Coordinates of C-alpha atoms in Angstrom, one line a residue:
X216 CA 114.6 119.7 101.2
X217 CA 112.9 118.6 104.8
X218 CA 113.9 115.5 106.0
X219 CA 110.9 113.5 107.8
X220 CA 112.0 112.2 111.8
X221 CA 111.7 109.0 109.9
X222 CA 114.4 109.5 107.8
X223 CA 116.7 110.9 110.3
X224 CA 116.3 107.6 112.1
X225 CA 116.9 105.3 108.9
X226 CA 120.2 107.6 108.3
X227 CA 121.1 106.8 112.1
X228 CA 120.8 103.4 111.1
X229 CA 122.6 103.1 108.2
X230 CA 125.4 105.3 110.1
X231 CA 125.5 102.4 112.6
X232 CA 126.2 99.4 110.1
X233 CA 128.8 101.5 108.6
X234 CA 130.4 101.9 111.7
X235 CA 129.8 98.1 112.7
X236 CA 131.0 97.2 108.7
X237 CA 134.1 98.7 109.8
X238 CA 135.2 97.2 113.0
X239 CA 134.4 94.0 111.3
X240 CA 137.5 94.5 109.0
X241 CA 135.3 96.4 105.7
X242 CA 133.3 93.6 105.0
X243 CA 129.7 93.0 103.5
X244 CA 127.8 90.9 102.3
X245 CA 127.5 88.7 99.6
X246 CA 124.2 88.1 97.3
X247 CA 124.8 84.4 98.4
X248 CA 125.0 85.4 102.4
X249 CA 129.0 84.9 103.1
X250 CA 131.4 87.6 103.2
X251 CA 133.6 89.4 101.3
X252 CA 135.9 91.9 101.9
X253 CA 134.9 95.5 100.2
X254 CA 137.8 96.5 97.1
X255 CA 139.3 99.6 97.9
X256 CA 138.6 101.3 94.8
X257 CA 134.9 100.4 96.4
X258 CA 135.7 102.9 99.6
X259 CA 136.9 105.6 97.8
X260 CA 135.0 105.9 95.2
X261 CA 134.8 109.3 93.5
X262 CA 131.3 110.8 92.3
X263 CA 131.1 110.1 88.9
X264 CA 130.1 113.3 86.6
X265 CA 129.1 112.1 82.9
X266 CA 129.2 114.7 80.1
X267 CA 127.9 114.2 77.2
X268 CA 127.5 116.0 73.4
X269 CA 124.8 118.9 74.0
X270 CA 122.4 120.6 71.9
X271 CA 119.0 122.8 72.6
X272 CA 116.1 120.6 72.7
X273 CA 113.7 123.0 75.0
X274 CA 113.1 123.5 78.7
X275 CA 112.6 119.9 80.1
X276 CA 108.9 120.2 81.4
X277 CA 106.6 118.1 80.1
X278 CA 105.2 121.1 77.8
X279 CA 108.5 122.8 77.0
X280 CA 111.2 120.3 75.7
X281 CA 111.1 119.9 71.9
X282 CA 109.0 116.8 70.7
X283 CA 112.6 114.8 69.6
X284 CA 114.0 112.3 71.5
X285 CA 116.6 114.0 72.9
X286 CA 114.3 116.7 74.3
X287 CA 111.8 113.8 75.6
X288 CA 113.9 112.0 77.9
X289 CA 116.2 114.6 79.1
X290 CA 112.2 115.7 80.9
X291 CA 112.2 112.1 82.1
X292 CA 115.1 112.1 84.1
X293 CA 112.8 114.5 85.9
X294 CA 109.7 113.1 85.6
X295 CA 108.8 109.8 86.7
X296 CA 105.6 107.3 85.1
X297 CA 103.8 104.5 86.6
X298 CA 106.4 102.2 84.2
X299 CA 109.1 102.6 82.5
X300 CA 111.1 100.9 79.9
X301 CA 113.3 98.4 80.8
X302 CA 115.5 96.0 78.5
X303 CA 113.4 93.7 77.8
X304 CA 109.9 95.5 78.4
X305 CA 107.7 97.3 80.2
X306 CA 108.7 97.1 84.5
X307 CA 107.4 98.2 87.7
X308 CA 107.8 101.9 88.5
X309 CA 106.0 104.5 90.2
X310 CA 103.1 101.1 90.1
X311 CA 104.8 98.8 92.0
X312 CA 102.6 96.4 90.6
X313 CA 98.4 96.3 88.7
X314 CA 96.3 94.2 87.5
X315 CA 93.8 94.5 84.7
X316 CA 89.9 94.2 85.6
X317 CA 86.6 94.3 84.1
X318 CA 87.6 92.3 80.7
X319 CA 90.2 95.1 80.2
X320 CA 88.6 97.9 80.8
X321 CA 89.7 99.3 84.1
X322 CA 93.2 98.9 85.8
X323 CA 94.4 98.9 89.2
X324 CA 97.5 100.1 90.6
X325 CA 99.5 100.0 93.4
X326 CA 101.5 103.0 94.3
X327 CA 104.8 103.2 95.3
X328 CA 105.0 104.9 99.0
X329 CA 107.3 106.8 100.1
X330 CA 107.9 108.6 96.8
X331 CA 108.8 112.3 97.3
X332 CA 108.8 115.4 94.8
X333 CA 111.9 117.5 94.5
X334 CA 110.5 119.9 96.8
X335 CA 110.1 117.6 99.7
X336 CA 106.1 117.4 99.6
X337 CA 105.0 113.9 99.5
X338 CA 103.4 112.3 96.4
X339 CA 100.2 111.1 96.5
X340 CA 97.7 109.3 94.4
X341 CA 95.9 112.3 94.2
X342 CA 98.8 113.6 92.3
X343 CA 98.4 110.8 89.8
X344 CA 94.8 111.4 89.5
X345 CA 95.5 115.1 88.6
X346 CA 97.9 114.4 86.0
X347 CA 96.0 112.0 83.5
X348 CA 93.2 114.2 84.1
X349 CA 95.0 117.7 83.9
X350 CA 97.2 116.2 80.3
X351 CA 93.4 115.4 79.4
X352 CA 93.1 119.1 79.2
X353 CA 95.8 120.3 78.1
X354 CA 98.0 117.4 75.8
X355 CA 101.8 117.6 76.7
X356 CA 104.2 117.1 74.0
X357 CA 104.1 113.9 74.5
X358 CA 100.5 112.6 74.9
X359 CA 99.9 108.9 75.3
X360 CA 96.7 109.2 76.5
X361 CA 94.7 110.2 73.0
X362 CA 94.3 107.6 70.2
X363 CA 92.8 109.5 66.6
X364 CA 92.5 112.8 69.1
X365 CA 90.4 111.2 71.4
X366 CA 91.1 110.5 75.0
X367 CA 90.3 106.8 76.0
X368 CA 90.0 107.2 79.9
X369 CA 86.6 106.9 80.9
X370 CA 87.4 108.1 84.6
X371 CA 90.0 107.9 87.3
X372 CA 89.2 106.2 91.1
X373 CA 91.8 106.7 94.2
X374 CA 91.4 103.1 96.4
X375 CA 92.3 102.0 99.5
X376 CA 95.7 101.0 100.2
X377 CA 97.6 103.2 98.0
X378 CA 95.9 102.2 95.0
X379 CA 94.9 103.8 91.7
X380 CA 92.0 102.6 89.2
X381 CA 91.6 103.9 85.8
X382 CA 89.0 102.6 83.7
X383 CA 88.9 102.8 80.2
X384 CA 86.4 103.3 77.7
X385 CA 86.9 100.5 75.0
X386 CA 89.7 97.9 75.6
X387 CA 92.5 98.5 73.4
X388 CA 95.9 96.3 73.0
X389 CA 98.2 99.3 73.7
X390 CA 96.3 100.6 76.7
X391 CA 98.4 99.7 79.4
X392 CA 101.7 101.0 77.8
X393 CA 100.5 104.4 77.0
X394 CA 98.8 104.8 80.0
X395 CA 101.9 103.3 82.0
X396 CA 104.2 106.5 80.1
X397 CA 102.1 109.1 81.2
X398 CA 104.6 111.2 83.3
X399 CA 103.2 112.1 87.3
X400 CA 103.3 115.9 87.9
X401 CA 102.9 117.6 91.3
X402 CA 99.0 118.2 91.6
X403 CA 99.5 121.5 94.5
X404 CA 102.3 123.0 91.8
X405 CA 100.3 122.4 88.8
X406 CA 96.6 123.2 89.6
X407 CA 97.5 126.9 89.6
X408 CA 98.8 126.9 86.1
X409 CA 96.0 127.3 83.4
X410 CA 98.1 128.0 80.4
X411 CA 101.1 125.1 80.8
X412 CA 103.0 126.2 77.6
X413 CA 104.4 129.5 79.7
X414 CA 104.7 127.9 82.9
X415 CA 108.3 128.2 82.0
X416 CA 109.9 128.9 86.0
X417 CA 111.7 126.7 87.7
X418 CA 108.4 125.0 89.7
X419 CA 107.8 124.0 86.1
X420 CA 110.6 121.0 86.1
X421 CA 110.1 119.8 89.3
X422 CA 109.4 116.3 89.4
X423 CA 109.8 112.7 91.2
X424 CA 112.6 111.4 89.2
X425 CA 116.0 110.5 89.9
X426 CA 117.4 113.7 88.6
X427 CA 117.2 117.4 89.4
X428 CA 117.3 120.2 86.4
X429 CA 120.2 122.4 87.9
X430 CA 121.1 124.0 85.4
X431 CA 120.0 124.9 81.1
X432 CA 121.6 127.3 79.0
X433 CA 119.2 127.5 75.5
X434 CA 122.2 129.9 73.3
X435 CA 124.6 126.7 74.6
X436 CA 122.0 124.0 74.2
X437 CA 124.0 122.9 77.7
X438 CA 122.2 121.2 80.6
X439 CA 123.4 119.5 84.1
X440 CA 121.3 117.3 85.7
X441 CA 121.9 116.6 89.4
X442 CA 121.1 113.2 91.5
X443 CA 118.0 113.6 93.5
X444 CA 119.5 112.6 97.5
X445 CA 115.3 112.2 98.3
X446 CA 114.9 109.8 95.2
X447 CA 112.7 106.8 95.9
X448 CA 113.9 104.3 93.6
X449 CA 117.2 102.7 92.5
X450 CA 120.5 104.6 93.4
X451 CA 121.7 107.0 91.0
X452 CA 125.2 105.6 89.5
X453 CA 126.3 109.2 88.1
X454 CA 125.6 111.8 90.5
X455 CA 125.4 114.7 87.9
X456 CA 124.7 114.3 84.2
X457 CA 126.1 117.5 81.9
X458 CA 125.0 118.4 78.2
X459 CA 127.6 120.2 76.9
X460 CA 128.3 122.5 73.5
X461 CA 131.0 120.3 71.6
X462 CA 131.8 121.5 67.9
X463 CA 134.0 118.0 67.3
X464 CA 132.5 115.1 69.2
X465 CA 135.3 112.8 68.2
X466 CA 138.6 115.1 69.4
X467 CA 136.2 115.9 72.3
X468 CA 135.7 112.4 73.6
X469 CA 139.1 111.9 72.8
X470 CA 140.4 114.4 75.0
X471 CA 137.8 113.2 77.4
X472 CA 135.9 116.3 77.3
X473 CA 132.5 114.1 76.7
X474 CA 132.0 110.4 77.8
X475 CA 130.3 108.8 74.8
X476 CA 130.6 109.1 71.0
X477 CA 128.6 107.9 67.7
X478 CA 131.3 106.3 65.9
X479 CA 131.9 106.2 62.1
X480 CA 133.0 103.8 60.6
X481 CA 135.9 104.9 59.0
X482 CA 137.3 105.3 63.0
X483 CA 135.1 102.8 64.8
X484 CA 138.3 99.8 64.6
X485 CA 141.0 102.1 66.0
X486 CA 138.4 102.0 68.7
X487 CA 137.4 98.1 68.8
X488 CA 141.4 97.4 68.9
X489 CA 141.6 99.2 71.9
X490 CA 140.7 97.7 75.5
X491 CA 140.1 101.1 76.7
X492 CA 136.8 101.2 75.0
X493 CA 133.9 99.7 75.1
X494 CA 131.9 99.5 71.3
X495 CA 128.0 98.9 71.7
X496 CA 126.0 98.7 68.3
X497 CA 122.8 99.7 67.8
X498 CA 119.3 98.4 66.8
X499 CA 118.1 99.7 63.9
X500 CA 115.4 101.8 65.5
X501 CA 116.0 104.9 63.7
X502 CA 115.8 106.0 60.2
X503 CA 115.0 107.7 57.5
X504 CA 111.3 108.2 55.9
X505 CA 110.2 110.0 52.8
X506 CA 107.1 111.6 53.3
X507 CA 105.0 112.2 50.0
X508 CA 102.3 115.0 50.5
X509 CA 99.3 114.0 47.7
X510 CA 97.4 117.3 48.3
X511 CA 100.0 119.0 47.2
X512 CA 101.3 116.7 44.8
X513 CA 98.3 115.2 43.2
X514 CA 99.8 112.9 40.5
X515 CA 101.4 111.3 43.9
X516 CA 98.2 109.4 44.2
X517 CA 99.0 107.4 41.5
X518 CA 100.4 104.4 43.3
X519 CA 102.6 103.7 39.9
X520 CA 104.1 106.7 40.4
X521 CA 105.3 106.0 44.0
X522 CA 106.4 102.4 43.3
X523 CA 108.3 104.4 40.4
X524 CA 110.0 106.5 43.3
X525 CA 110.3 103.3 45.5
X526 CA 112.6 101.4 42.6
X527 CA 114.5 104.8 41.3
X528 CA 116.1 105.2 44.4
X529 CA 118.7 103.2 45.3
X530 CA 118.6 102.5 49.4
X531 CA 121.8 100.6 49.4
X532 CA 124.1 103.3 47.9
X533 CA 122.5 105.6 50.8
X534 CA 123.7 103.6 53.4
X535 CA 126.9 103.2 51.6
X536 CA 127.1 106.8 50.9
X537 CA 125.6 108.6 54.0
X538 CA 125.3 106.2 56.9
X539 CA 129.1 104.7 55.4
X540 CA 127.6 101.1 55.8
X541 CA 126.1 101.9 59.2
X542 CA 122.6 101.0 58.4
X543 CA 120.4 99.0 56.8
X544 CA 117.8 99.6 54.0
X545 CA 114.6 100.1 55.2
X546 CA 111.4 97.4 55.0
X547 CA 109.1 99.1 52.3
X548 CA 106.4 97.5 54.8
X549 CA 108.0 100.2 57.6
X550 CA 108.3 98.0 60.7
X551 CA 112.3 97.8 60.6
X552 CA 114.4 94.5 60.1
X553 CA 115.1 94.4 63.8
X554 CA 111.4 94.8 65.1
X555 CA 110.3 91.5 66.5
X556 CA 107.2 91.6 64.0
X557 CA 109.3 92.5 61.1
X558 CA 108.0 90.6 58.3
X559 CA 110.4 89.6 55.8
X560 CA 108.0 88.8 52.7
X561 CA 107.0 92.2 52.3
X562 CA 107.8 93.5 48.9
X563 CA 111.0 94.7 48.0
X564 CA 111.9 97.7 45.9
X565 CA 115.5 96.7 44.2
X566 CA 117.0 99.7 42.3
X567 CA 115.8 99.4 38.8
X568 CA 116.1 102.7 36.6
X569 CA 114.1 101.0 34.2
X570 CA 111.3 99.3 36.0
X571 CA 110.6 102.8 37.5
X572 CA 110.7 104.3 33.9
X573 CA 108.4 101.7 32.7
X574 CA 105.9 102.4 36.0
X575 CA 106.0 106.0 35.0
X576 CA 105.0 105.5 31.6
X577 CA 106.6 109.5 30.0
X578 CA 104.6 111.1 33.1
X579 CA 106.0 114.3 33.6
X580 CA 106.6 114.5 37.4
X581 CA 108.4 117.3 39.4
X582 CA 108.6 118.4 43.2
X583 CA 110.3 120.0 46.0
X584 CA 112.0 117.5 48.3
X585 CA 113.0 119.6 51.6
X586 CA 115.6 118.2 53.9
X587 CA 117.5 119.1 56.5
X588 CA 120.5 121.6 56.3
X589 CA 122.7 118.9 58.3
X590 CA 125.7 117.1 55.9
X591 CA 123.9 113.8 56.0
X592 CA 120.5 114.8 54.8
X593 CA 121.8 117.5 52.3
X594 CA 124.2 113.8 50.8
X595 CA 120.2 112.2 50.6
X596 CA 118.2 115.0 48.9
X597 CA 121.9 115.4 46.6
X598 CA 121.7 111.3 45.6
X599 CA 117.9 111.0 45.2
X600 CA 117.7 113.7 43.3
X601 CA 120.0 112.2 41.0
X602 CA 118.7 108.8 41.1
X603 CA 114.8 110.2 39.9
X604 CA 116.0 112.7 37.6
X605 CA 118.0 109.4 35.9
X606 CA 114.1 107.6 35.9
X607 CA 112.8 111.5 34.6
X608 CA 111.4 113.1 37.5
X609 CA 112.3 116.4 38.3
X610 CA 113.0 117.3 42.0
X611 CA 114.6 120.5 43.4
X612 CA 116.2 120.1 47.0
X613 CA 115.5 122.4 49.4
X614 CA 117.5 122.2 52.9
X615 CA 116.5 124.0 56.3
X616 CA 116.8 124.1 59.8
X617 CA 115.7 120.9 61.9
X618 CA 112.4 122.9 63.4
X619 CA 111.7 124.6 59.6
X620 CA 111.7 121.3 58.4
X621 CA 109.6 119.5 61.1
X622 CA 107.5 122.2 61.5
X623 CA 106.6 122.1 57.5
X624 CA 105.6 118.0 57.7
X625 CA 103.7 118.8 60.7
X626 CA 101.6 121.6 59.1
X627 CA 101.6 119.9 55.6
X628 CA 103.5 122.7 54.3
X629 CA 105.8 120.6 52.0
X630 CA 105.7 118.3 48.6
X631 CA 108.2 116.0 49.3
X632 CA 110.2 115.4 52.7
X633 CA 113.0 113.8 53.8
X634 CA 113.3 113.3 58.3
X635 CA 115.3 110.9 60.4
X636 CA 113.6 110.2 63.8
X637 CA 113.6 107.5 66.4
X638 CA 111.3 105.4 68.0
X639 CA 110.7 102.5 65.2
X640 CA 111.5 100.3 67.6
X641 CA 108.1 100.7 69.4
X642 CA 104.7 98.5 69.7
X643 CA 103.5 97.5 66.3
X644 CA 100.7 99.7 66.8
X645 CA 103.4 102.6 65.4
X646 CA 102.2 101.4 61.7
X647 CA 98.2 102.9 62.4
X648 CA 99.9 105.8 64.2
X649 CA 101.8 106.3 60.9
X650 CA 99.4 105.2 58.3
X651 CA 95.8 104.9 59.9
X652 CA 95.6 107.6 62.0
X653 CA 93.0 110.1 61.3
X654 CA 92.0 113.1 62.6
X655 CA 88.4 114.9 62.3
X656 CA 88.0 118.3 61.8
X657 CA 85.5 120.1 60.1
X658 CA 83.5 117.0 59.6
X659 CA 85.6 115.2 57.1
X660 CA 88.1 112.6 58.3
X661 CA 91.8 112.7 56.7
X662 CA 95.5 111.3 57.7
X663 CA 97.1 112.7 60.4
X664 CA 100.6 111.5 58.4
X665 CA 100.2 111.6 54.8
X666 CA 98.1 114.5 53.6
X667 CA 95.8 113.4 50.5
X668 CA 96.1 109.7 51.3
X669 CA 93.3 107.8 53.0
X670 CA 93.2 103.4 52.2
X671 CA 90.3 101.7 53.7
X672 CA 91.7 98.4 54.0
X673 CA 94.9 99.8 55.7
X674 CA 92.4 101.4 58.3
X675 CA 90.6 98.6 58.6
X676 CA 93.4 95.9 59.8
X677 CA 95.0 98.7 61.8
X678 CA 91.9 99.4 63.7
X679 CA 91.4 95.4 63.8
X680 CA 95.4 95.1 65.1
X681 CA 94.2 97.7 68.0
X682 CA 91.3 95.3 69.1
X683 CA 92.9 92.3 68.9
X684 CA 94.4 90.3 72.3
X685 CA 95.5 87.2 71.2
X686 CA 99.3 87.8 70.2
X687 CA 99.5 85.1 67.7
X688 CA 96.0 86.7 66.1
X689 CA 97.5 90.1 66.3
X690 CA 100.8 89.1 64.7
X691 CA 98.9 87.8 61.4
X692 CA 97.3 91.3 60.9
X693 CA 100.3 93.0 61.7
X694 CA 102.4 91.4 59.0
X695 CA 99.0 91.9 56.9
X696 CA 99.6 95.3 57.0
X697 CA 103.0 95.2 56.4
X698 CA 102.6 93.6 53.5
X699 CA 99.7 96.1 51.8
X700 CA 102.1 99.0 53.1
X701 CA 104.7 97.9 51.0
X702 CA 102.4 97.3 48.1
X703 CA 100.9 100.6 48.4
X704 CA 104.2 102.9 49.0
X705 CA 102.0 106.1 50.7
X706 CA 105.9 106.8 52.7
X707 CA 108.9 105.4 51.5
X708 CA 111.3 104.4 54.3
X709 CA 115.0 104.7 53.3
X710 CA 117.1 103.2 55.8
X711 CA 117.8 102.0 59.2
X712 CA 121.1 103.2 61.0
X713 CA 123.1 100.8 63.3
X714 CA 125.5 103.2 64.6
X715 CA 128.0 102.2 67.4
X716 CA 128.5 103.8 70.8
X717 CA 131.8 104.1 71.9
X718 CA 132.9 105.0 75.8
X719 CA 135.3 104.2 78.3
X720 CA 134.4 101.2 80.9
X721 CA 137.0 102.6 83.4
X722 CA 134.7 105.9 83.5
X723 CA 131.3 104.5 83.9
X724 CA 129.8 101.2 82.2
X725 CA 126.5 101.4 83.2
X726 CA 124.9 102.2 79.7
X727 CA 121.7 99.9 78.2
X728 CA 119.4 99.8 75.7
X729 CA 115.9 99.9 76.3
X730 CA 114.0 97.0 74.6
X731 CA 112.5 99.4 71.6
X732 CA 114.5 102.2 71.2
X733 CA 118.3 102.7 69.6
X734 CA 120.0 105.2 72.5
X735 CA 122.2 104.8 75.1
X736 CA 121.7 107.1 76.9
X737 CA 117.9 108.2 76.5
X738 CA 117.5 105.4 79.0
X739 CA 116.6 106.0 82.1
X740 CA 118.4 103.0 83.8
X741 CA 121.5 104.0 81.8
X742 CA 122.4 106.3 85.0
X743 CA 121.1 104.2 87.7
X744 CA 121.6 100.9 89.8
X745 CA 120.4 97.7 88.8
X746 CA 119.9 94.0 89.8

């Protein structure tokens, strides 16, 4: 890495109060001004090194890592965005700081300086420029900046003063966050590469972000992340960050092999009696949701038949069952029970064998439900198939791999499906993503979600949610919609997990939730310093 002469000076600098903190008897000072006299275990401090439960989720470039969360934000510690998710919203990052123009549709902001890449060039606002308009052309995995497979930039401007405008072509609610998560490439690494999905070297995971990719194994699903010593933002608290192959999280935190487990219940007090851990719980911002796919299921259409579905299944005995009381069951209106805009008066689908034989009516209805091949989803498909064939629909379960699976939902190339995924958590806008969002091909306008199923008047209030600035104004719709969701039943959610973290405060203690989302250590500011 090249060191500027302006660096060099500040480490003189810094060498010199060290030296003066010192002779003055290891002292600093204070947040209020006095001083205090640095703990020892302060000056010798060892590098902490966190490892944690591995698994492959893809090379971590923006095109490469596997669209899950755990692939996502294993790239992020790599790549940085103009904000970033903090615990109680949306902060200053790359942006130190904008301001929204034109009756919302432009925004201006103002870069960080002094931000670095992990090759030493320096970043620019040209380098922002490039990547909105570079993911324009070619959509990263995750691509914030399309809404129905339509870009809404209208066109990017580079100000004076380190400043960045980007105007817009409609005003929309959710504008600022998605464009605020779009994650800053290097422009004289990238503008070379015309076909991004085998950019696959290591230029490709080169970023601005507080870590550097150092090492990834795919056949070990292992990575190790190292601290950036040119980062421009907060201190990294862990100096190295390593994914490693476990094949019993529990006797490998135990031995203290990894640094953080998902407890069970059935182990979680042995845990909570002990003042060498630390228990965190979740938010119930990931679940479980059954997709119904009406082209290939046609009597699925029927919305008797799904509300049939919706009361043969019993939710509680899942989370007693699967999640072992770690959960909750899930809002039939989808925005989960811990979402600020949860609305509780949705309707509610209590198991009832008979109200679902009475919705069916003798219908003969049969179909494939595919899960995944992991214990926990294999226990669903096993207990909902028992629970509809008690109500007289026939299912057959068919487990596979995670990617089979999510591959098949994606493509449509299923009847029935069962997936647990994050992110629930997120902006209320997450129910037209789910519901509303339609994609245009061939003319003819269709769900991007639920295959066969299209609603007008879900469409409508989602598109109204999207256009609507005045929060108390928005919140009305958004319970509006929850409510026709749950009427309707096109998905059935299941249930919500709460699960509890477990690590050792001794070891590091730095871990936080972000506002929306239900891991530990997906966030960013897990690993580094804060006020």
């Amino acid at each position: 890495m090249r060191r500027s002469t302006v660096g060099k000076l500040i480490l003189l600098c810094i060498l010199s109060m060290v030296l003066i903190t010192n002779m003055m008897g290891c002292s600093k000072a204070s947040p209020g001004g006095a001083m205090e006299t640095v703990k020892e275990s302060e000056q010798n401090q060892e590098p902490v090194i966190l490892r944690l439960a591995g698994g492959d989720y893809g090379y971590p470039s923006p095109y490469l890592h596997y669209s899950r969360g755990p692939g996502s934000y294993k790239m992020r510690l790599i790549f940085d965005s103009l904000l970033e998710r903090g615990e109680k919203g949306y902060i200053p990052w790359l942006a130190k700081n904008w301001e929204t123009v034109e009756s919302g549709k432009a925004y201006i902001f103002t870069l960080q300086e002094g931000v670095q890449w992990q090759d030493g060039e320096a970043m620019t606002p040209e380098d922002v420029k490039f990547s909105f308009e570079y993911f324009e052309k070619h959509p990263p995995v995750n691509n914030s900046l399309f809404i129905d497979g339509k870009s809404f930039i209208e066109k990017i401007e580079i100000l004076e003063g380190n400043k960045l405008k980007i105007s817009v072509k409609e005003p929309k609610v959710v504008l600022l966050e998605k464009i605020g998560d779009v994650r800053i490439i290097p422009k004289h690494i990238w503008e070379k590469v015309e076909d991004p999905n085998k950019f696959d070297g290591p230029e490709a995971v080169i970023g601005c972000g507080p870590y550097i990719l150092e090492e990834y194994n795919k056949e070990q699903g292992s990575y190790r992340f190292k601290a950036f010593e040119n980062y421009w933002g907060p201190k990294q608290r862990a100096s190295a960050i390593e994914f490693v192959p476990v094949s019993d999280a529990v006797l490998a935190f135990e031995q203290g092999e990894i640094d953080m487990i998902t407890a069970s219940p059935d182990i979680l007090g042995r845990y909570q009696q002990d003042s060498a851990y630390r228990v965190l719980k979740s938010p119930g911002f990931w679940g479980y949701n059954m997709y119904f796919n009406m082209n290939k299921v046609p009597q699925l259409k029927e919305k008797g038949i799904r509300q049939a579905i919706a009361y043969a299944i019993d939710r509680e005995e899942l989370v007693e069952k699967v999640a072992r009381g770690a959960g909750i069951s899930a809002s039939a209106g989808y925005l989960p029970k811990d979402h600020i805009w949860y609305n509780p008066k949705v309707k509610t689908y209590t198991h009832d064998i008979e109200k679902a034989k009475a919705l069916l009516a003798g219908k003969t209805v049969k179909f494939q439900l595919l899960v995944q091949n992991t214990p926990q989803e294999v226990r669903i498909g096993e207990l909902i198939k028992l629970k509809l064939e008690e109500a007289g629909i026939q299912v057959d379960v068919k487990s596979v791999d995670m990617k089979t699976r999510d591959h098949a939902i994606k493509t449509g190339d299923y009847e029935v499906a069962v997936s647990g995924y994050g992110g629930w958590g997120g902006d209320a806008d997450l129910i037209r993503e789910r519901y509303a969002t339609t994609i245009v091909k061939d003319g003819s306008a269709s769900s991007a979600v639920i295959p066969g199923y299209k609603n007008e008047a879900i469409e409508e209030l989602a598109r109204a949610q999207l256009n609507e600035f005045d929060p108390e104004k928005r919140k009305k719709i958004i319970y509006q919609l929850q409510e026709l969701i749950a009427e309707e039943v096109p998905q059935l959610p299941l249930y919500n997990t709460t699960d509890s973290s477990v690590f050792r405060p001794d070891k590091y203690d730095g871990w936080m939730y972000m506002f929306d989302h239900h891991s530990l250590e997906h966030s960013k500011l897990s690993y580094l310093e804060r006020d």
